[in-house]
Short mmCIF file of C-alpha atoms in Angstrom, two decimals:
data_model
loop_
_atom_site.label_atom_id
_atom_site.label_comp_id
_atom_site.label_asym_id
_atom_site.label_seq_id
_atom_site.Cartn_x
_atom_site.Cartn_y
_atom_site.Cartn_z
CA GLN Y 66 32.33 85.88 104.93
CA VAL Y 67 33.98 87.56 107.91
CA GLN Y 68 36.05 85.37 110.22
CA LEU Y 69 36.75 86.60 113.73
CA VAL Y 70 39.53 85.25 115.95
CA GLU Y 71 39.78 86.37 119.57
CA SER Y 72 42.71 86.27 121.98
CA GLY Y 73 43.85 87.75 125.28
CA GLY Y 74 41.55 86.13 127.82
CA GLY Y 75 42.86 84.67 131.04
CA LEU Y 76 42.93 84.80 134.82
CA VAL Y 77 43.58 88.08 136.62
CA GLN Y 78 43.19 89.45 140.15
CA ALA Y 79 40.56 92.02 140.97
CA GLY Y 80 41.83 95.47 140.07
CA GLY Y 81 44.04 94.10 137.32
CA SER Y 82 43.92 94.53 133.57
CA LEU Y 83 43.52 92.46 130.43
CA ARG Y 84 43.60 93.37 126.76
CA LEU Y 85 41.40 91.38 124.39
CA SER Y 86 42.01 91.35 120.66
CA CYS Y 87 39.73 90.41 117.77
CA ALA Y 88 41.32 89.81 114.38
CA ALA Y 89 38.96 89.96 111.40
CA SER Y 90 39.62 88.35 108.02
CA GLY Y 91 38.00 91.29 106.27
CA ARG Y 92 35.18 93.79 106.34
CA ALA Y 93 32.03 92.88 104.47
CA PHE Y 94 29.91 95.75 103.17
CA SER Y 95 27.34 95.24 105.92
CA SER Y 96 29.89 94.79 108.73
CA SER Y 97 30.34 98.41 109.76
CA ILE Y 98 30.21 97.77 113.52
CA MET Y 99 32.45 95.67 115.72
CA GLY Y 100 30.96 94.78 119.08
CA TRP Y 101 31.97 93.02 122.27
CA PHE Y 102 29.51 90.94 124.28
CA ARG Y 103 29.90 88.76 127.34
CA GLN Y 104 28.03 85.89 128.92
CA ALA Y 105 28.41 84.53 132.44
CA PRO Y 106 27.06 81.14 133.58
CA GLY Y 107 23.30 81.31 134.04
CA LYS Y 108 23.14 84.82 132.57
CA GLU Y 109 21.99 86.18 129.23
CA ARG Y 110 24.46 87.56 126.73
CA GLU Y 111 25.00 91.26 127.38
CA PHE Y 112 26.48 94.14 125.43
CA VAL Y 113 29.87 95.47 126.53
CA ALA Y 114 31.21 97.90 123.91
CA ALA Y 115 31.27 98.61 120.17
CA ILE Y 116 33.17 100.67 117.61
CA THR Y 117 32.65 101.59 113.96
CA TRP Y 118 35.32 100.78 111.38
CA SER Y 119 35.18 104.10 109.55
CA SER Y 120 34.35 106.91 111.98
CA GLU Y 121 35.72 105.38 115.21
CA MET Y 122 32.50 106.11 117.09
CA THR Y 123 32.39 104.14 120.32
CA TYR Y 124 29.60 102.80 122.49
CA TYR Y 125 29.78 101.42 126.03
CA ALA Y 126 27.55 99.68 128.50
CA ASP Y 127 27.13 101.68 131.70
CA PHE Y 128 28.83 99.05 133.85
CA VAL Y 129 32.14 99.38 131.96
CA LYS Y 130 32.34 103.14 131.37
CA GLY Y 131 35.57 104.53 132.77
CA ARG Y 132 37.13 101.07 132.99
CA PHE Y 133 37.04 99.57 129.48
CA THR Y 134 38.22 101.13 126.23
CA VAL Y 135 37.45 99.79 122.75
CA SER Y 136 39.73 100.69 119.85
CA ARG Y 137 40.46 99.52 116.32
CA ASP Y 138 43.27 99.31 113.80
CA ASN Y 139 41.79 99.32 110.31
CA ALA Y 140 45.09 98.45 108.65
CA LYS Y 141 45.35 95.29 110.74
CA ASN Y 142 41.60 94.56 110.72
CA THR Y 143 41.84 94.30 114.49
CA VAL Y 144 39.60 95.50 117.31
CA ASN Y 145 40.84 95.66 120.89
CA LEU Y 146 39.17 95.86 124.27
CA GLN Y 147 41.36 97.23 127.04
CA MET Y 148 39.88 96.20 130.39
CA ASN Y 149 41.13 97.97 133.52
CA SER Y 150 40.03 97.85 137.16
CA LEU Y 151 38.54 94.42 136.62
CA LYS Y 152 35.99 93.12 139.11
CA PRO Y 153 34.92 89.55 139.92
CA GLU Y 154 31.55 90.29 138.32
CA ASP Y 155 33.38 90.84 135.01
CA THR Y 156 34.04 87.10 134.89
CA ALA Y 157 32.46 85.77 131.69
CA VAL Y 158 33.11 84.48 128.21
CA TYR Y 159 33.75 87.49 125.98
CA TYR Y 160 32.71 87.43 122.33
CA CYS Y 161 33.68 89.61 119.39
CA ALA Y 162 30.99 90.26 116.77
CA ALA Y 163 30.55 92.10 113.46
CA GLY Y 164 27.37 93.60 112.08
CA PRO Y 165 25.71 96.38 110.05
CA GLY Y 166 25.08 98.70 112.98
CA GLY Y 167 21.78 100.12 114.12
CA ALA Y 168 20.84 98.89 117.57
CA VAL Y 169 24.38 98.01 118.61
CA VAL Y 170 23.40 96.70 122.04
CA LEU Y 171 21.30 93.87 120.56
CA TYR Y 172 23.21 90.68 119.82
CA ASN Y 173 20.82 89.62 117.05
CA ARG Y 174 21.92 92.65 115.00
CA TYR Y 175 25.33 91.06 114.46
CA ASN Y 176 26.03 88.64 111.62
CA TYR Y 177 29.43 87.21 112.55
CA TRP Y 178 30.82 85.96 115.84
CA GLY Y 179 34.13 84.84 117.25
CA GLN Y 180 34.60 81.70 119.30
CA GLY Y 181 34.73 83.51 122.64
CA THR Y 182 37.52 83.88 125.18
CA GLN Y 183 37.27 83.23 128.91
CA VAL Y 184 37.98 86.07 131.33
CA THR Y 185 38.18 85.13 135.00
CA VAL Y 186 38.67 87.74 137.73
CA SER Y 187 39.55 86.43 141.17
CA SER Y 188 38.90 88.22 144.46
#
């Protein structure tokens, strides 16, 4: 019932920046949280950041604090992830997800997922 479309991935040098965007078709009653996850080859999917639609509360994984910023525009039904000071270890497929909240770091708490966008950071 919620469709998510991601954009903004690409290739960037270490220390550079990228801005990812996730456009949602709408907000279902249960979809109060928008999260970002990433998955590198041979690695498990891991939590990156999340934000609530209503209160703008934000959550971050320790490895991105001070570098990444998650924000939202309720009028546009869009969530953004500004990524600064990128490192080669940030290379992964990044996914946007929507869910009811709760344990925001767990991917199985989210009901809707985008297609993913590739982020590659070169050294």
